[in-house]
PDB file of C-alpha atoms and ligand atoms in Angstrom:
ATOM      1  CA  MET A  20       0.000   0.000   0.000  1.00 96.00           C
ATOM      2  CA  LYS A  21       1.199   3.489  -0.830  1.00 98.00           C
ATOM      3  CA  PHE A  22       0.300   6.627   1.111  1.00 98.00           C
ATOM      4  CA  GLY A  23       0.385  10.286   0.083  1.00 98.00           C
ATOM      5  CA  ALA A  24       1.978  12.835   2.400  1.00 99.00           C
ATOM      6  CA  LEU A  25       1.804  16.621   2.128  1.00 98.00           C
ATOM      7  CA  GLU A  26       3.714  19.054   4.294  1.00 98.00           C
ATOM      8  CA  ALA A  27       2.034  22.379   3.557  1.00 98.00           C
ATOM      9  CA  GLY A  28       4.359  25.228   4.495  1.00 96.00           C
ATOM     10  CA  GLY A  29       4.304  28.965   4.010  1.00 93.00           C
ATOM     11  CA  THR A  30       7.222  28.888   1.565  1.00 94.00           C
ATOM     12  CA  LYS A  31       7.063  25.376   0.116  1.00 97.00           C
ATOM     13  CA  MET A  32       4.789  22.402  -0.266  1.00 98.00           C
ATOM     14  CA  VAL A  33       6.529  19.050   0.125  1.00 98.00           C
ATOM     15  CA  CYS A  34       4.645  16.164  -1.500  1.00 98.00           C
ATOM     16  CA  ALA A  35       5.749  12.566  -0.984  1.00 98.00           C
ATOM     17  CA  ILE A  36       4.736   8.966  -1.488  1.00 98.00           C
ATOM     18  CA  GLY A  37       5.506   6.642   1.397  1.00 98.00           C
ATOM     19  CA  LEU A  38       5.080   3.135   2.691  1.00 98.00           C
ATOM     20  CA  GLU A  39       3.592   1.906   5.947  1.00 98.00           C
ATOM     21  CA  ASP A  40       7.019   1.661   7.622  1.00 98.00           C
ATOM     22  CA  GLY A  41       7.754   5.335   6.875  1.00 98.00           C
ATOM     23  CA  THR A  42       9.952   4.708   3.818  1.00 98.00           C
ATOM     24  CA  ILE A  43       9.745   7.692   1.460  1.00 98.00           C
ATOM     25  CA  LEU A  44       9.663   6.385  -2.114  1.00 98.00           C
ATOM     26  CA  GLU A  45       9.780   9.784  -3.778  1.00 98.00           C
ATOM     27  CA  GLN A  46       9.201  13.426  -2.952  1.00 98.00           C
ATOM     28  CA  ILE A  47       9.033  16.836  -4.588  1.00 98.00           C
ATOM     29  CA  SER A  48       8.939  20.397  -3.354  1.00 98.00           C
ATOM     30  CA  ILE A  49       6.650  23.021  -4.891  1.00 98.00           C
ATOM     31  CA  PRO A  50       6.956  26.731  -4.048  1.00 98.00           C
ATOM     32  CA  THR A  51       3.923  28.083  -2.180  1.00 98.00           C
ATOM     33  CA  ARG A  52       2.158  30.797  -4.204  1.00 98.00           C
ATOM     34  CA  THR A  53      -1.549  31.586  -4.104  1.00 98.00           C
ATOM     35  CA  PRO A  54      -3.879  28.605  -3.548  1.00 98.00           C
ATOM     36  CA  GLU A  55      -5.128  28.893  -7.142  1.00 98.00           C
ATOM     37  CA  GLU A  56      -1.575  28.505  -8.434  1.00 98.00           C
ATOM     38  CA  THR A  57      -0.322  25.972  -5.900  1.00 98.00           C
ATOM     39  CA  ILE A  58      -3.103  23.440  -5.309  1.00 98.00           C
ATOM     40  CA  PRO A  59      -3.386  22.246  -8.948  1.00 98.00           C
ATOM     41  CA  ASP A  60       0.328  21.320  -8.878  1.00 98.00           C
ATOM     42  CA  ILE A  61      -0.223  19.281  -5.713  1.00 98.00           C
ATOM     43  CA  ILE A  62      -3.227  17.474  -7.189  1.00 98.00           C
ATOM     44  CA  GLU A  63      -1.365  16.816 -10.420  1.00 98.00           C
ATOM     45  CA  TYR A  64       1.476  15.210  -8.444  1.00 98.00           C
ATOM     46  CA  PHE A  65      -0.734  12.868  -6.428  1.00 98.00           C
ATOM     47  CA  ARG A  66      -3.313  12.054  -9.107  1.00 97.00           C
ATOM     48  CA  ASP A  67      -1.812   8.946 -10.716  1.00 94.00           C
ATOM     49  CA  LYS A  68       0.264   7.728  -7.804  1.00 97.00           C
ATOM     50  CA  ASP A  69      -2.127   4.981  -6.700  1.00 97.00           C
ATOM     51  CA  ILE A  70      -2.203   6.168  -3.068  1.00 98.00           C
ATOM     52  CA  VAL A  71      -4.836   4.816  -0.672  1.00 98.00           C
ATOM     53  CA  SER A  72      -5.051   7.958   1.458  1.00 98.00           C
ATOM     54  CA  LEU A  73      -3.437  11.337   2.109  1.00 98.00           C
ATOM     55  CA  GLY A  74      -2.026  12.866   5.292  1.00 98.00           C
ATOM     56  CA  ILE A  75      -1.466  16.610   5.561  1.00 98.00           C
ATOM     57  CA  GLY A  76       0.655  18.555   8.039  1.00 98.00           C
ATOM     58  CA  SER A  77      -0.248  22.195   7.512  1.00 98.00           C
ATOM     59  CA  PHE A  78       0.969  25.612   8.548  1.00 97.00           C
ATOM     60  CA  GLY A  79      -1.461  27.290  10.878  1.00 92.00           C
ATOM     61  CA  PRO A  80      -3.609  28.401  12.295  1.00 96.00           C
ATOM     62  CA  VAL A  81      -5.767  25.696  10.759  1.00 98.00           C
ATOM     63  CA  ASP A  82      -8.981  24.004  11.860  1.00 98.00           C
ATOM     64  CA  VAL A  83      -7.950  20.524  13.077  1.00 98.00           C
ATOM     65  CA  ASN A  84     -11.302  19.561  14.593  1.00 97.00           C
ATOM     66  CA  LYS A  85     -12.763  16.709  12.512  1.00 96.00           C
ATOM     67  CA  GLN A  86     -16.266  17.476  13.779  1.00 95.00           C
ATOM     68  CA  SER A  87     -16.095  21.074  12.610  1.00 97.00           C
ATOM     69  CA  GLU A  88     -17.717  22.267   9.392  1.00 97.00           C
ATOM     70  CA  THR A  89     -14.498  24.065   8.589  1.00 98.00           C
ATOM     71  CA  TYR A  90     -12.150  21.099   9.271  1.00 98.00           C
ATOM     72  CA  GLY A  91      -9.030  21.602   7.164  1.00 98.00           C
ATOM     73  CA  HIS A  92      -9.606  25.300   6.505  1.00 98.00           C
ATOM     74  CA  ILE A  93      -6.721  27.717   7.026  1.00 98.00           C
ATOM     75  CA  LEU A  94      -7.839  30.280   9.617  1.00 97.00           C
ATOM     76  CA  ASP A  95      -6.714  33.826  10.361  1.00 95.00           C
ATOM     77  CA  THR A  96      -3.264  33.905   8.751  1.00 91.00           C
ATOM     78  CA  PRO A  97      -1.156  36.880   7.724  1.00 89.00           C
ATOM     79  CA  LYS A  98      -0.720  35.071   4.380  1.00 91.00           C
ATOM     80  CA  LEU A  99      -3.815  36.784   3.060  1.00 93.00           C
ATOM     81  CA  ALA A 100      -4.277  34.658  -0.089  1.00 97.00           C
ATOM     82  CA  TRP A 101      -4.692  31.621   2.192  1.00 98.00           C
ATOM     83  CA  LYS A 102      -6.896  33.183   4.868  1.00 97.00           C
ATOM     84  CA  GLY A 103     -10.072  31.094   5.200  1.00 98.00           C
ATOM     85  CA  TYR A 104      -8.964  28.770   2.385  1.00 98.00           C
ATOM     86  CA  ASP A 105     -10.476  25.278   2.413  1.00 98.00           C
ATOM     87  CA  LEU A 106      -7.210  23.377   1.993  1.00 98.00           C
ATOM     88  CA  LEU A 107      -8.571  19.907   2.729  1.00 98.00           C
ATOM     89  CA  GLY A 108     -11.822  20.396   0.795  1.00 98.00           C
ATOM     90  CA  ASN A 109     -10.161  21.696  -2.344  1.00 98.00           C
ATOM     91  CA  ILE A 110      -7.780  18.747  -2.481  1.00 98.00           C
ATOM     92  CA  LYS A 111     -10.566  16.305  -1.641  1.00 98.00           C
ATOM     93  CA  LYS A 112     -12.702  17.607  -4.533  1.00 97.00           C
ATOM     94  CA  GLU A 113     -10.071  16.291  -6.947  1.00 97.00           C
ATOM     95  CA  LEU A 114      -8.657  13.284  -5.079  1.00 97.00           C
ATOM     96  CA  ASP A 115     -11.470  11.365  -3.481  1.00 94.00           C
ATOM     97  CA  ILE A 116      -9.552   9.306  -0.916  1.00 98.00           C
ATOM     98  CA  PRO A 117      -9.545   9.358   2.900  1.00 98.00           C
ATOM     99  CA  MET A 118      -7.568  12.277   4.315  1.00 98.00           C
ATOM    100  CA  GLU A 119      -6.427  13.462   7.703  1.00 98.00           C
ATOM    101  CA  LEU A 120      -4.948  16.837   8.515  1.00 98.00           C
ATOM    102  CA  ASP A 121      -3.082  18.262  11.474  1.00 98.00           C
ATOM    103  CA  THR A 122      -0.646  21.098  12.127  1.00 98.00           C
ATOM    104  CA  ASP A 123       2.888  20.854  10.744  1.00 98.00           C
ATOM    105  CA  VAL A 124       4.378  20.633  14.245  1.00 98.00           C
ATOM    106  CA  ASN A 125       1.905  18.020  15.433  1.00 98.00           C
ATOM    107  CA  GLY A 126       2.886  16.155  12.258  1.00 98.00           C
ATOM    108  CA  SER A 127       6.566  16.359  13.160  1.00 98.00           C
ATOM    109  CA  CYS A 128       5.786  15.158  16.678  1.00 98.00           C
ATOM    110  CA  LEU A 129       3.879  12.211  15.216  1.00 98.00           C
ATOM    111  CA  GLY A 130       6.733  11.429  12.813  1.00 98.00           C
ATOM    112  CA  GLU A 131       9.175  11.184  15.716  1.00 98.00           C
ATOM    113  CA  MET A 132       6.690   9.181  17.831  1.00 98.00           C
ATOM    114  CA  THR A 133       6.096   6.689  15.044  1.00 98.00           C
ATOM    115  CA  PHE A 134       9.400   6.356  13.221  1.00 98.00           C
ATOM    116  CA  GLY A 135      12.003   8.353  15.153  1.00 98.00           C
ATOM    117  CA  CYS A 136      13.673   8.760  18.520  1.00 98.00           C
ATOM    118  CA  ALA A 137      10.337   8.789  20.359  1.00 98.00           C
ATOM    119  CA  LYS A 138       9.159   5.478  18.901  1.00 97.00           C
ATOM    120  CA  ASN A 139       6.978   3.699  21.470  1.00 94.00           C
ATOM    121  CA  ILE A 140       6.863   6.751  23.745  1.00 98.00           C
ATOM    122  CA  ARG A 141       3.320   8.007  24.132  1.00 98.00           C
ATOM    123  CA  ASN A 142       3.789  11.428  25.731  1.00 98.00           C
ATOM    124  CA  VAL A 143       6.091  13.596  23.656  1.00 98.00           C
ATOM    125  CA  ILE A 144       6.653  17.271  22.868  1.00 98.00           C
ATOM    126  CA  TYR A 145       8.230  18.428  19.612  1.00 98.00           C
ATOM    127  CA  ILE A 146       9.404  22.034  19.415  1.00 98.00           C
ATOM    128  CA  THR A 147      10.677  23.768  16.310  1.00 98.00           C
ATOM    129  CA  ILE A 148      12.699  26.933  16.760  1.00 98.00           C
ATOM    130  CA  GLY A 149      13.131  28.564  13.368  1.00 97.00           C
ATOM    131  CA  THR A 150      11.454  31.561  11.771  1.00 96.00           C
ATOM    132  CA  GLY A 151       8.816  31.098  14.454  1.00 96.00           C
ATOM    133  CA  VAL A 152       8.402  28.730  17.367  1.00 98.00           C
ATOM    134  CA  GLY A 153       5.915  25.872  16.997  1.00 98.00           C
ATOM    135  CA  VAL A 154       5.072  23.117  19.449  1.00 98.00           C
ATOM    136  CA  GLY A 155       3.527  19.735  18.649  1.00 98.00           C
ATOM    137  CA  ILE A 156       2.126  17.719  21.539  1.00 98.00           C
ATOM    138  CA  GLY A 157       1.436  13.995  21.645  1.00 98.00           C
ATOM    139  CA  ILE A 158      -0.371  12.699  24.743  1.00 98.00           C
ATOM    140  CA  ASN A 159      -1.335   9.058  25.113  1.00 97.00           C
ATOM    141  CA  GLY A 160      -0.216   8.505  21.531  1.00 97.00           C
ATOM    142  CA  GLN A 161      -2.710  11.081  20.209  1.00 97.00           C
ATOM    143  CA  LEU A 162      -2.042  14.616  18.999  1.00 98.00           C
ATOM    144  CA  VAL A 163      -3.458  17.291  21.254  1.00 98.00           C
ATOM    145  CA  HIS A 164      -6.280  19.521  19.989  1.00 97.00           C
ATOM    146  CA  GLY A 165      -8.725  21.582  21.948  1.00 95.00           C
ATOM    147  CA  MET A 166     -10.814  24.567  20.929  1.00 95.00           C
ATOM    148  CA  LEU A 167      -8.065  25.025  18.306  1.00 95.00           C
ATOM    149  CA  HIS A 168      -4.592  23.503  18.546  1.00 96.00           C
ATOM    150  CA  PRO A 169      -1.909  24.403  21.054  1.00 96.00           C
ATOM    151  CA  GLU A 170       0.043  27.591  20.324  1.00 97.00           C
ATOM    152  CA  ALA A 171       2.730  26.901  22.881  1.00 98.00           C
ATOM    153  CA  GLY A 172       5.332  28.950  21.013  1.00 98.00           C
ATOM    154  CA  HIS A 173       3.551  32.009  22.417  1.00 98.00           C
ATOM    155  CA  ILE A 174       3.854  31.344  26.135  1.00 98.00           C
ATOM    156  CA  LEU A 175       4.914  34.348  28.184  1.00 98.00           C
ATOM    157  CA  LEU A 176       8.352  34.463  29.740  1.00 97.00           C
ATOM    158  CA  ARG A 177      10.377  36.136  32.435  1.00 97.00           C
ATOM    159  CA  GLN A 178      13.007  38.458  30.933  1.00 97.00           C
ATOM    160  CA  HIS A 179      16.689  37.558  31.281  1.00 98.00           C
ATOM    161  CA  PRO A 180      18.229  40.105  33.721  1.00 97.00           C
ATOM    162  CA  GLU A 181      20.819  41.214  31.154  1.00 97.00           C
ATOM    163  CA  ASP A 182      18.483  41.286  28.154  1.00 98.00           C
ATOM    164  CA  THR A 183      16.891  44.583  27.150  1.00 97.00           C
ATOM    165  CA  PHE A 184      15.413  43.338  23.870  1.00 98.00           C
ATOM    166  CA  GLU A 185      11.705  44.198  23.766  1.00 97.00           C
ATOM    167  CA  GLY A 186      10.701  41.138  21.718  1.00 98.00           C
ATOM    168  CA  TRP A 187       9.229  41.080  18.217  1.00 97.00           C
ATOM    169  CA  CYS A 188       5.976  39.121  18.522  1.00 97.00           C
ATOM    170  CA  PRO A 189       3.313  41.558  17.264  1.00 96.00           C
ATOM    171  CA  TYR A 190       0.824  40.087  19.741  1.00 96.00           C
ATOM    172  CA  HIS A 191       2.864  39.525  22.924  1.00 97.00           C
ATOM    173  CA  GLY A 192       6.234  41.193  22.520  1.00 97.00           C
ATOM    174  CA  THR A 193       8.307  39.039  24.814  1.00 97.00           C
ATOM    175  CA  CYS A 194       6.675  35.615  24.374  1.00 98.00           C
ATOM    176  CA  LEU A 195       8.888  32.610  23.532  1.00 98.00           C
ATOM    177  CA  GLU A 196       8.641  33.235  19.786  1.00 98.00           C
ATOM    178  CA  GLY A 197       9.184  36.954  20.323  1.00 98.00           C
ATOM    179  CA  MET A 198      12.372  36.296  22.303  1.00 98.00           C
ATOM    180  CA  ALA A 199      13.881  33.082  20.945  1.00 98.00           C
ATOM    181  CA  ALA A 200      12.959  32.476  17.283  1.00 98.00           C
ATOM    182  CA  GLY A 201      15.659  33.079  14.649  1.00 98.00           C
ATOM    183  CA  PRO A 202      14.463  36.636  13.856  1.00 98.00           C
ATOM    184  CA  ALA A 203      14.521  37.532  17.591  1.00 98.00           C
ATOM    185  CA  ILE A 204      18.200  36.575  17.772  1.00 98.00           C
ATOM    186  CA  GLU A 205      18.925  38.596  14.660  1.00 98.00           C
ATOM    187  CA  LYS A 206      17.046  41.675  15.910  1.00 98.00           C
ATOM    188  CA  ARG A 207      18.584  41.502  19.396  1.00 98.00           C
ATOM    189  CA  TRP A 208      22.178  41.211  18.230  1.00 98.00           C
ATOM    190  CA  GLY A 209      22.027  42.840  14.787  1.00 98.00           C
ATOM    191  CA  ARG A 210      23.460  39.795  13.020  1.00 98.00           C
ATOM    192  CA  LYS A 211      22.132  36.501  11.746  1.00 98.00           C
ATOM    193  CA  ALA A 212      22.006  33.707  14.311  1.00 98.00           C
ATOM    194  CA  ILE A 213      24.384  31.548  12.313  1.00 98.00           C
ATOM    195  CA  GLU A 214      27.049  34.299  12.392  1.00 98.00           C
ATOM    196  CA  LEU A 215      26.868  34.446  16.190  1.00 98.00           C
ATOM    197  CA  ALA A 216      27.899  30.834  16.732  1.00 98.00           C
ATOM    198  CA  ASP A 217      30.972  31.761  18.805  1.00 97.00           C
ATOM    199  CA  ASP A 218      29.322  34.318  21.075  1.00 98.00           C
ATOM    200  CA  GLU A 219      28.574  32.580  24.368  1.00 97.00           C
ATOM    201  CA  ARG A 220      26.206  35.340  25.622  1.00 97.00           C
ATOM    202  CA  VAL A 221      23.873  34.794  22.683  1.00 98.00           C
ATOM    203  CA  TRP A 222      23.361  31.127  23.486  1.00 98.00           C
ATOM    204  CA  ASP A 223      23.176  31.619  27.257  1.00 98.00           C
ATOM    205  CA  ILE A 224      20.257  34.006  26.801  1.00 98.00           C
ATOM    206  CA  GLU A 225      18.690  31.793  24.127  1.00 98.00           C
ATOM    207  CA  ALA A 226      18.934  28.728  26.398  1.00 98.00           C
ATOM    208  CA  TYR A 227      17.471  30.696  29.306  1.00 98.00           C
ATOM    209  CA  TYR A 228      14.266  31.324  27.358  1.00 98.00           C
ATOM    210  CA  ILE A 229      13.997  27.841  25.883  1.00 99.00           C
ATOM    211  CA  ALA A 230      14.609  26.250  29.301  1.00 99.00           C
ATOM    212  CA  GLN A 231      11.812  28.360  30.825  1.00 98.00           C
ATOM    213  CA  ALA A 232       9.452  27.086  28.169  1.00 98.00           C
ATOM    214  CA  LEU A 233      10.533  23.477  28.687  1.00 98.00           C
ATOM    215  CA  THR A 234      10.057  23.851  32.444  1.00 98.00           C
ATOM    216  CA  ASP A 235       6.498  25.055  31.857  1.00 98.00           C
ATOM    217  CA  TYR A 236       5.786  22.183  29.438  1.00 98.00           C
ATOM    218  CA  ILE A 237       7.281  19.670  31.895  1.00 98.00           C
ATOM    219  CA  MET A 238       5.134  20.968  34.751  1.00 98.00           C
ATOM    220  CA  THR A 239       1.975  21.134  32.639  1.00 98.00           C
ATOM    221  CA  LEU A 240       2.121  18.073  30.394  1.00 98.00           C
ATOM    222  CA  SER A 241       4.666  15.767  32.008  1.00 98.00           C
ATOM    223  CA  PRO A 242       6.178  14.649  28.684  1.00 98.00           C
ATOM    224  CA  GLN A 243       8.401  11.557  28.626  1.00 98.00           C
ATOM    225  CA  MET A 244      10.619  13.100  25.955  1.00 99.00           C
ATOM    226  CA  ILE A 245      11.224  16.603  24.567  1.00 99.00           C
ATOM    227  CA  ILE A 246      12.510  16.928  20.999  1.00 98.00           C
ATOM    228  CA  LEU A 247      13.998  20.167  19.679  1.00 98.00           C
ATOM    229  CA  GLY A 248      14.238  20.895  15.948  1.00 98.00           C
ATOM    230  CA  GLY A 249      14.295  23.850  13.541  1.00 97.00           C
ATOM    231  CA  GLY A 250      17.095  26.015  12.126  1.00 96.00           C
ATOM    232  CA  VAL A 251      18.201  27.616  15.410  1.00 98.00           C
ATOM    233  CA  MET A 252      18.700  24.205  17.026  1.00 98.00           C
ATOM    234  CA  HIS A 253      21.487  23.515  14.544  1.00 97.00           C
ATOM    235  CA  GLN A 254      23.547  25.387  17.148  1.00 98.00           C
ATOM    236  CA  GLU A 255      24.437  22.219  19.010  1.00 97.00           C
ATOM    237  CA  GLN A 256      26.029  24.073  21.915  1.00 98.00           C
ATOM    238  CA  LEU A 257      22.468  24.973  22.925  1.00 98.00           C
ATOM    239  CA  PHE A 258      21.654  21.430  24.041  1.00 98.00           C
ATOM    240  CA  PRO A 259      23.910  21.204  27.131  1.00 98.00           C
ATOM    241  CA  LYS A 260      22.955  24.756  28.121  1.00 98.00           C
ATOM    242  CA  ILE A 261      19.226  24.051  27.791  1.00 99.00           C
ATOM    243  CA  ARG A 262      19.507  20.774  29.707  1.00 99.00           C
ATOM    244  CA  GLN A 263      21.409  22.387  32.569  1.00 98.00           C
ATOM    245  CA  LYS A 264      19.135  25.434  32.821  1.00 98.00           C
ATOM    246  CA  THR A 265      15.995  23.304  32.667  1.00 98.00           C
ATOM    247  CA  LEU A 266      17.234  21.229  35.597  1.00 98.00           C
ATOM    248  CA  GLU A 267      18.059  24.436  37.498  1.00 98.00           C
ATOM    249  CA  MET A 268      14.589  25.833  36.870  1.00 98.00           C
ATOM    250  CA  VAL A 269      12.795  22.607  37.803  1.00 98.00           C
ATOM    251  CA  ASN A 270      15.057  22.863  40.850  1.00 98.00           C
ATOM    252  CA  GLY A 271      14.470  19.351  42.154  1.00 98.00           C
ATOM    253  CA  TYR A 272      10.735  19.880  42.543  1.00 98.00           C
ATOM    254  CA  ILE A 273      10.132  16.742  40.517  1.00 97.00           C
ATOM    255  CA  ASN A 274      12.549  13.860  40.361  1.00 96.00           C
ATOM    256  CA  THR A 275      11.993  11.257  37.657  1.00 98.00           C
ATOM    257  CA  LYS A 276      14.190   8.755  35.854  1.00 98.00           C
ATOM    258  CA  GLU A 277      13.777  10.864  32.699  1.00 98.00           C
ATOM    259  CA  LEU A 278      15.121  14.020  34.370  1.00 98.00           C
ATOM    260  CA  ARG A 279      17.976  12.013  35.904  1.00 98.00           C
ATOM    261  CA  ASP A 280      18.938  11.014  32.345  1.00 98.00           C
ATOM    262  CA  ILE A 281      18.562  14.489  30.865  1.00 98.00           C
ATOM    263  CA  ASP A 282      20.806  13.800  27.829  1.00 98.00           C
ATOM    264  CA  HIS A 283      18.216  11.290  26.597  1.00 98.00           C
ATOM    265  CA  TYR A 284      15.262  13.424  27.692  1.00 98.00           C
ATOM    266  CA  ILE A 285      15.913  16.708  25.870  1.00 99.00           C
ATOM    267  CA  VAL A 286      17.104  15.592  22.448  1.00 98.00           C
ATOM    268  CA  PRO A 287      17.547  16.796  18.857  1.00 98.00           C
ATOM    269  CA  ALA A 288      15.138  15.787  16.092  1.00 98.00           C
ATOM    270  CA  SER A 289      16.222  12.414  14.715  1.00 98.00           C
ATOM    271  CA  LEU A 290      14.793  12.055  11.223  1.00 97.00           C
ATOM    272  CA  HIS A 291      17.037  14.395   9.191  1.00 94.00           C
ATOM    273  CA  ASP A 292      14.330  16.963   8.511  1.00 94.00           C
ATOM    274  CA  ASP A 293      11.929  14.235   7.299  1.00 97.00           C
ATOM    275  CA  GLN A 294       9.974  14.154  10.591  1.00 98.00           C
ATOM    276  CA  GLY A 295       7.197  16.342   9.142  1.00 98.00           C
ATOM    277  CA  ILE A 296       6.661  14.373   5.969  1.00 98.00           C
ATOM    278  CA  MET A 297       6.945  11.047   7.813  1.00 98.00           C
ATOM    279  CA  GLY A 298       4.339  12.290  10.283  1.00 98.00           C
ATOM    280  CA  ALA A 299       2.097  13.036   7.306  1.00 98.00           C
ATOM    281  CA  ILE A 300       2.550   9.412   6.165  1.00 98.00           C
ATOM    282  CA  GLN A 301       1.311   8.314   9.586  1.00 98.00           C
ATOM    283  CA  LEU A 302      -1.660  10.707   9.316  1.00 98.00           C
ATOM    284  CA  ALA A 303      -2.448   9.046   5.968  1.00 98.00           C
ATOM    285  CA  LYS A 304      -2.298   5.624   7.646  1.00 98.00           C
ATOM    286  CA  TRP A 305      -4.719   6.861  10.318  1.00 98.00           C
ATOM    287  CA  ALA A 306      -6.996   8.167   7.539  1.00 98.00           C
ATOM    288  CA  ALA A 307      -6.950   4.690   5.996  1.00 98.00           C
ATOM    289  CA  GLY A 308      -7.922   3.124   9.307  1.00 98.00           C
ATOM    290  CA  ILE A 309      -4.466   1.804  10.269  1.00 96.00           C
ATOM    291  CA  THR A 310      -4.190   2.993  13.836  1.00 85.00           C
ATOM    292  CA  GLU A 311      -1.122   1.425  15.386  1.00 70.00           C
TER     293      GLU A 311
HETATM  294  P1  LIG B  22      11.348  27.694   9.034  1.00 81.31           P
HETATM  295  O1  LIG B  22      11.128  27.975  10.472  1.00 81.31           O
HETATM  296  O2  LIG B  22      11.050  28.883   8.171  1.00 81.31           O
HETATM  297  O3  LIG B  22      10.697  26.446   8.566  1.00 81.31           O
HETATM  298  P2  LIG B  22      14.091  27.051   9.733  1.00 81.31           P
HETATM  299  O4  LIG B  22      13.691  26.048  10.734  1.00 81.31           O
HETATM  300  O5  LIG B  22      15.262  26.747   8.858  1.00 81.31           O
HETATM  301  O6  LIG B  22      12.909  27.446   8.767  1.00 81.31           O
HETATM  302  O7  LIG B  22      14.402  28.393  10.512  1.00 81.31           O
HETATM  303  C1  LIG B  22      14.928  29.535   9.943  1.00 81.31           C
HETATM  304  C2  LIG B  22      15.530  30.408  11.049  1.00 81.31           C
HETATM  305  O8  LIG B  22      16.558  29.662  11.701  1.00 81.31           O
HETATM  306  C3  LIG B  22      16.157  31.694  10.565  1.00 81.31           C
HETATM  307  O9  LIG B  22      15.811  32.739  11.454  1.00 81.31           O
HETATM  308  C4  LIG B  22      17.654  31.422  10.608  1.00 81.31           C
HETATM  309  O10 LIG B  22      18.386  32.575  10.959  1.00 81.31           O
HETATM  310  C5  LIG B  22      17.790  30.380  11.687  1.00 81.31           C
HETATM  311  N1  LIG B  22      18.856  29.415  11.373  1.00 81.31           N
HETATM  312  C6  LIG B  22      18.928  28.610  10.296  1.00 81.31           C
HETATM  313  N2  LIG B  22      20.065  27.859  10.327  1.00 81.31           N
HETATM  314  C7  LIG B  22      20.708  28.216  11.464  1.00 81.31           C
HETATM  315  C8  LIG B  22      21.938  27.804  12.083  1.00 81.31           C
HETATM  316  N3  LIG B  22      22.724  26.863  11.539  1.00 81.31           N
HETATM  317  N4  LIG B  22      22.264  28.381  13.253  1.00 81.31           N
HETATM  318  C9  LIG B  22      21.468  29.311  13.813  1.00 81.31           C
HETATM  319  N5  LIG B  22      20.324  29.737  13.278  1.00 81.31           N
HETATM  320  C10 LIG B  22      19.935  29.210  12.123  1.00 81.31           C
HETATM  321 ZN1  LIG B  23       3.597  35.726  20.762  1.00 81.31          ZN
END
């Protein structure tokens, strides 16, 4: 059986054909333009591929509630051409196969839980720190939705005592995304994050904010593993700093075998940037009724 997988991003659409074990047989990348220009290319790609179902990990905000009349619609996005667009419905009109859609970060979380470093772990958080900060949450093996989907990249933070940066989130200023996403680093220091690799202060402050967020997620959701991905996390020196600061902030209040083995608790993404598309394969399997 072959499954279709679509990772719908703001800059590119990755389309792939995969097998039940997560093997990617082929994939292409299509630049994201307006829906009218982009969707026909996606349909054209999948049309003769003999897939049984399609899984979609989408940029957000997007309606992920299967019971909703607007399931699969893009919601209030600054990408105006896509605002209110019925992503799932417009694909379904042309490809009449079972489909399941979730957020891109929930998709990445699912990819890691099914095929990656979190295989067989049922309570997992996946965080991407890139142009923005997105958080996917798997609890009891299921992806978390509520009235919408979690927006845990926008949690509010305590300012680092030596940091005067006012934050760049247009809604919250100094939320996690406003303080720690790639553009926040660039605006705070006046240079691109990648050019600041050797400046210890940059990564101490960065780790301080990420560790605060992880502490809040640990206290709230009690994950068994926390996975960090996205462009900024290519700075590997962040990992030991984040682990140490997280333990300091938890401050012994909880004491679990996972926290005692912190190097295997807070870990990098493991699927070489395929976690999103592999998660979409798993969503396609769910759509086809394969639930394990
Ligand atoms: P996106 O979030 O758009 O999907 P990325 O995850 O690649 O894409 O994130 C892009 C952001 O990550 C940019 O702000 C960029 O400056 C930053 N970034 C990319 N690569 C690195 C790197 N090696 N070190 C530090 N920051 C990086
Ligand atoms: Zn915010």
